Structure formats: C-alpha cells, structure tokens
Amino acid sequence: VGILAVSNTASSERSPTTSTSGMQTSETSISSPIPALKEQVEKAKRESDLLVLLSSLPKADNKEIAITCHDIDLIISTEDGQTEKIDDTLIVYSMPHGKTLGMVMVRLNQAGKVNHYVSEQIAMLEDIPDHPQVGQPQKSNLSPYLRNFKDIFN
C-alpha cells in the first residue's frame, strides 16, 4: 500500500477562497498540487498494489484529482460527504476535527482495481470514552464495527 497526502497551505478558516486552481495573495502564492502529485503517484504506483491519497482539500479538488490522477485507488478526505466512485477512484469522507471515525474496507480485482468496498462513518459520541493517554477511542469500543466489516468480506 502506497500512501500520499495533500493539504491546503492555508486553513479554510483563514482563507475560505483557497483552492487548487491557483490564486495569488499578498502573503503567499498557492498553486495546483496536481502536477507534483502526478509525479509522486507515478513513483508510488510502481511500488504499490493500492495507492491511497489522504486529502484535506475541498471536494471539488478531490474530484479533479480523481479524474486527473487515474492511478490513485482511494482518496480519504477530511470533508463531510457520501462515499463516491469517480472512474476507478473511490473517495470516502470522514468529518473533520474528529467528529466521525471513517472506516473503509476494499477488495481488489485481479487487475488491482477496487471492485468492492464498504465504508461507514462512526460518530464519535460521548459514550465512546477517550483513551486515557492519547485521547483516542478505545479499540474495545470499536470491536462491534470491526466485526461487522469482517463479516461482510467473509
């Protein structure tokens, strides 16, 4: 599995008009990550059966990446949304700031493309206690979800 990541250079709170299409501000120049991403995708795909992109870009930019960078199999986005497939790229969403925990299981066909998937967003509610050391959900509380996913693929 190859994992790449792409992010906005400015947070949406500070710069709501920032996008990957390119814009000039007085402080910085923001341009499309797609040319650099294409180069990295080419390198990573040679060494990977499954290529995953972690993205904090807006939905429209993720869709553009899915259309442009055909070798990316899965985009995991911090945006809120419904799972969708664009060409051979699966895009899954998980709400930002830890509001949900996104889970996805994929099955690849013999050509190495995703041919079956199951995804779910699990709301991080008050009844799932934080781990005492790192503030993360305890794995034991997520066990029923993991069992459900395993049952689907068995």
mmCIF file of C-alpha atoms in Angstrom:
data_model
loop_
_atom_site.group_PDB
_atom_site.id
_atom_site.type_symbol
_atom_site.label_atom_id
_atom_site.label_comp_id
_atom_site.label_asym_id
_atom_site.label_seq_id
_atom_site.Cartn_x
_atom_site.Cartn_y
_atom_site.Cartn_z
ATOM 1 C CA VAL A 1 0.000 0.000 0.000
ATOM 2 C CA GLY A 2 1.329 3.394 -1.020
ATOM 3 C CA ILE A 3 0.124 6.439 0.921
ATOM 4 C CA LEU A 4 0.403 10.029 -0.274
ATOM 5 C CA ALA A 5 -1.012 13.186 1.295
ATOM 6 C CA VAL A 6 -2.088 16.575 0.028
ATOM 7 C CA SER A 7 -3.278 19.581 2.002
ATOM 8 C CA ASN A 8 -4.267 23.197 1.621
ATOM 9 C CA THR A 9 -1.442 25.530 2.519
ATOM 10 C CA ALA A 10 -3.899 27.793 4.337
ATOM 11 C CA SER A 11 -6.765 26.647 6.528
ATOM 12 C CA SER A 12 -10.317 27.327 5.389
ATOM 13 C CA GLU A 13 -10.893 29.462 8.488
ATOM 14 C CA ARG A 14 -8.166 31.866 7.408
ATOM 15 C CA SER A 15 -8.650 31.723 3.652
ATOM 16 C CA PRO A 16 -12.090 30.472 2.567
ATOM 17 C CA THR A 17 -11.419 31.121 -1.140
ATOM 18 C CA THR A 18 -8.282 28.979 -1.319
ATOM 19 C CA SER A 19 -8.487 26.230 -3.944
ATOM 20 C CA THR A 20 -6.164 24.079 -6.005
ATOM 21 C CA SER A 21 -6.931 26.048 -9.165
ATOM 22 C CA GLY A 22 -4.313 28.591 -8.108
ATOM 23 C CA MET A 23 -4.521 32.062 -6.624
ATOM 24 C CA GLN A 24 -2.195 34.891 -5.699
ATOM 25 C CA THR A 25 -2.344 36.617 -2.307
ATOM 26 C CA SER A 26 -0.176 39.312 -0.820
ATOM 27 C CA GLU A 27 1.409 36.794 1.576
ATOM 28 C CA THR A 28 1.807 33.648 -0.493
ATOM 29 C CA SER A 29 1.322 32.010 -3.841
ATOM 30 C CA ILE A 30 -0.938 28.952 -3.849
ATOM 31 C CA SER A 31 -0.951 26.742 -6.916
ATOM 32 C CA SER A 32 -2.405 23.448 -8.013
ATOM 33 C CA PRO A 33 -0.882 20.351 -6.367
ATOM 34 C CA ILE A 34 -1.827 18.163 -9.348
ATOM 35 C CA PRO A 35 1.451 18.399 -11.341
ATOM 36 C CA ALA A 36 3.537 17.479 -8.270
ATOM 37 C CA LEU A 37 1.006 14.858 -7.240
ATOM 38 C CA LYS A 38 1.084 13.209 -10.695
ATOM 39 C CA GLU A 39 4.851 12.794 -10.390
ATOM 40 C CA GLN A 40 4.573 11.267 -6.918
ATOM 41 C CA VAL A 41 1.681 8.996 -7.969
ATOM 42 C CA GLU A 42 3.776 7.658 -10.854
ATOM 43 C CA LYS A 43 6.640 6.777 -8.489
ATOM 44 C CA ALA A 44 4.421 5.316 -5.757
ATOM 45 C CA LYS A 45 2.314 3.191 -8.122
ATOM 46 C CA ARG A 46 5.404 1.329 -9.340
ATOM 47 C CA GLU A 47 5.922 0.058 -5.789
ATOM 48 C CA SER A 48 2.307 -0.336 -4.603
ATOM 49 C CA ASP A 49 -0.691 -2.547 -5.273
ATOM 50 C CA LEU A 50 -3.061 0.008 -3.710
ATOM 51 C CA LEU A 51 -2.470 3.756 -3.767
ATOM 52 C CA VAL A 52 -4.191 5.889 -1.104
ATOM 53 C CA LEU A 53 -4.312 9.684 -1.018
ATOM 54 C CA LEU A 54 -5.018 11.443 2.283
ATOM 55 C CA SER A 55 -6.563 14.807 1.440
ATOM 56 C CA SER A 56 -7.724 17.895 3.274
ATOM 57 C CA LEU A 57 -8.637 19.616 0.004
ATOM 58 C CA PRO A 58 -12.204 20.655 -0.879
ATOM 59 C CA LYS A 59 -14.496 18.092 -2.543
ATOM 60 C CA ALA A 60 -14.210 19.683 -5.988
ATOM 61 C CA ASP A 61 -10.424 19.419 -5.857
ATOM 62 C CA ASN A 62 -10.577 15.766 -4.781
ATOM 63 C CA LYS A 63 -12.874 15.046 -7.718
ATOM 64 C CA GLU A 64 -10.460 16.799 -10.074
ATOM 65 C CA ILE A 65 -7.615 14.685 -8.687
ATOM 66 C CA ALA A 66 -9.678 11.500 -9.152
ATOM 67 C CA ILE A 67 -10.304 12.416 -12.788
ATOM 68 C CA THR A 68 -6.719 13.518 -13.474
ATOM 69 C CA CYS A 69 -4.619 11.019 -11.476
ATOM 70 C CA HIS A 70 -6.040 7.673 -12.610
ATOM 71 C CA ASP A 71 -3.647 5.521 -10.582
ATOM 72 C CA ILE A 72 -4.995 6.712 -7.215
ATOM 73 C CA ASP A 73 -7.281 3.947 -5.956
ATOM 74 C CA LEU A 74 -8.645 5.592 -2.806
ATOM 75 C CA ILE A 75 -8.927 9.192 -1.603
ATOM 76 C CA ILE A 76 -9.648 9.658 2.095
ATOM 77 C CA SER A 77 -10.998 13.174 2.589
ATOM 78 C CA THR A 78 -11.496 15.273 5.710
ATOM 79 C CA GLU A 79 -14.576 16.807 4.093
ATOM 80 C CA ASP A 80 -18.093 15.723 5.038
ATOM 81 C CA GLY A 81 -19.838 13.737 2.308
ATOM 82 C CA GLN A 82 -21.086 10.452 0.919
ATOM 83 C CA THR A 83 -18.763 7.821 -0.500
ATOM 84 C CA GLU A 84 -18.487 8.086 -4.271
ATOM 85 C CA LYS A 85 -16.568 6.452 -7.090
ATOM 86 C CA ILE A 86 -15.164 8.509 -9.940
ATOM 87 C CA ASP A 87 -13.754 6.363 -12.725
ATOM 88 C CA ASP A 88 -11.553 3.864 -10.832
ATOM 89 C CA THR A 89 -11.017 6.091 -7.784
ATOM 90 C CA LEU A 90 -13.049 5.657 -4.608
ATOM 91 C CA ILE A 91 -13.491 8.810 -2.488
ATOM 92 C CA VAL A 92 -14.511 8.344 1.150
ATOM 93 C CA TYR A 93 -15.245 11.095 3.622
ATOM 94 C CA SER A 94 -14.887 11.499 7.355
ATOM 95 C CA MET A 95 -15.963 14.646 9.132
ATOM 96 C CA PRO A 96 -13.113 16.907 10.259
ATOM 97 C CA HIS A 97 -11.965 17.575 13.814
ATOM 98 C CA GLY A 98 -12.624 14.005 14.996
ATOM 99 C CA LYS A 99 -16.412 14.222 14.712
ATOM 100 C CA THR A 100 -16.510 10.832 12.979
ATOM 101 C CA LEU A 101 -14.213 7.903 12.535
ATOM 102 C CA GLY A 102 -14.273 6.736 8.949
ATOM 103 C CA MET A 103 -13.867 3.057 8.163
ATOM 104 C CA VAL A 104 -13.398 1.560 4.713
ATOM 105 C CA MET A 105 -12.639 -1.952 3.506
ATOM 106 C CA VAL A 106 -11.816 -2.589 -0.123
ATOM 107 C CA ARG A 107 -11.435 -5.667 -2.283
ATOM 108 C CA LEU A 108 -9.255 -5.521 -5.379
ATOM 109 C CA ASN A 109 -9.864 -7.401 -8.607
ATOM 110 C CA GLN A 110 -7.080 -9.231 -10.461
ATOM 111 C CA ALA A 111 -6.164 -6.016 -12.279
ATOM 112 C CA GLY A 112 -5.501 -4.379 -8.906
ATOM 113 C CA LYS A 113 -8.521 -2.052 -9.032
ATOM 114 C CA VAL A 114 -11.131 -1.635 -6.291
ATOM 115 C CA ASN A 115 -14.107 -3.762 -7.289
ATOM 116 C CA HIS A 116 -15.930 -3.950 -3.943
ATOM 117 C CA TYR A 117 -15.974 -1.644 -0.961
ATOM 118 C CA VAL A 118 -17.812 -0.987 2.267
ATOM 119 C CA SER A 119 -17.485 2.330 4.077
ATOM 120 C CA GLU A 120 -19.029 3.795 7.181
ATOM 121 C CA GLN A 121 -18.709 6.880 9.337
ATOM 122 C CA ILE A 122 -18.920 6.231 13.061
ATOM 123 C CA ALA A 123 -19.982 9.237 15.113
ATOM 124 C CA MET A 124 -17.617 9.903 17.996
ATOM 125 C CA LEU A 125 -20.276 10.368 20.650
ATOM 126 C CA GLU A 126 -19.924 10.985 24.351
ATOM 127 C CA ASP A 127 -20.443 7.262 25.115
ATOM 128 C CA ILE A 128 -17.114 6.378 23.460
ATOM 129 C CA PRO A 129 -14.573 7.365 26.113
ATOM 130 C CA ASP A 130 -11.222 8.867 25.235
ATOM 131 C CA HIS A 131 -8.143 6.716 25.715
ATOM 132 C CA PRO A 132 -6.555 7.844 28.994
ATOM 133 C CA GLN A 133 -3.134 8.528 27.425
ATOM 134 C CA VAL A 134 -3.757 9.915 23.943
ATOM 135 C CA GLY A 135 -7.415 10.928 23.843
ATOM 136 C CA GLN A 136 -8.333 8.400 21.142
ATOM 137 C CA PRO A 137 -11.293 5.994 21.188
ATOM 138 C CA GLN A 138 -10.550 2.684 22.831
ATOM 139 C CA LYS A 139 -10.315 -0.183 20.356
ATOM 140 C CA SER A 140 -12.590 -2.376 22.500
ATOM 141 C CA ASN A 141 -15.461 0.084 21.938
ATOM 142 C CA LEU A 142 -14.985 -0.203 18.167
ATOM 143 C CA SER A 143 -14.899 -4.013 18.123
ATOM 144 C CA PRO A 144 -18.566 -4.404 17.031
ATOM 145 C CA TYR A 145 -17.893 -2.221 13.987
ATOM 146 C CA LEU A 146 -14.772 -4.179 13.078
ATOM 147 C CA ARG A 147 -16.675 -7.474 13.380
ATOM 148 C CA ASN A 148 -19.416 -6.162 11.069
ATOM 149 C CA PHE A 149 -16.869 -5.238 8.399
ATOM 150 C CA LYS A 150 -15.112 -8.617 8.676
ATOM 151 C CA ASP A 151 -18.453 -10.446 8.374
ATOM 152 C CA ILE A 152 -19.244 -8.637 5.111
ATOM 153 C CA PHE A 153 -15.991 -9.798 3.498
ATOM 154 C CA ASN A 154 -16.089 -13.394 4.758
#
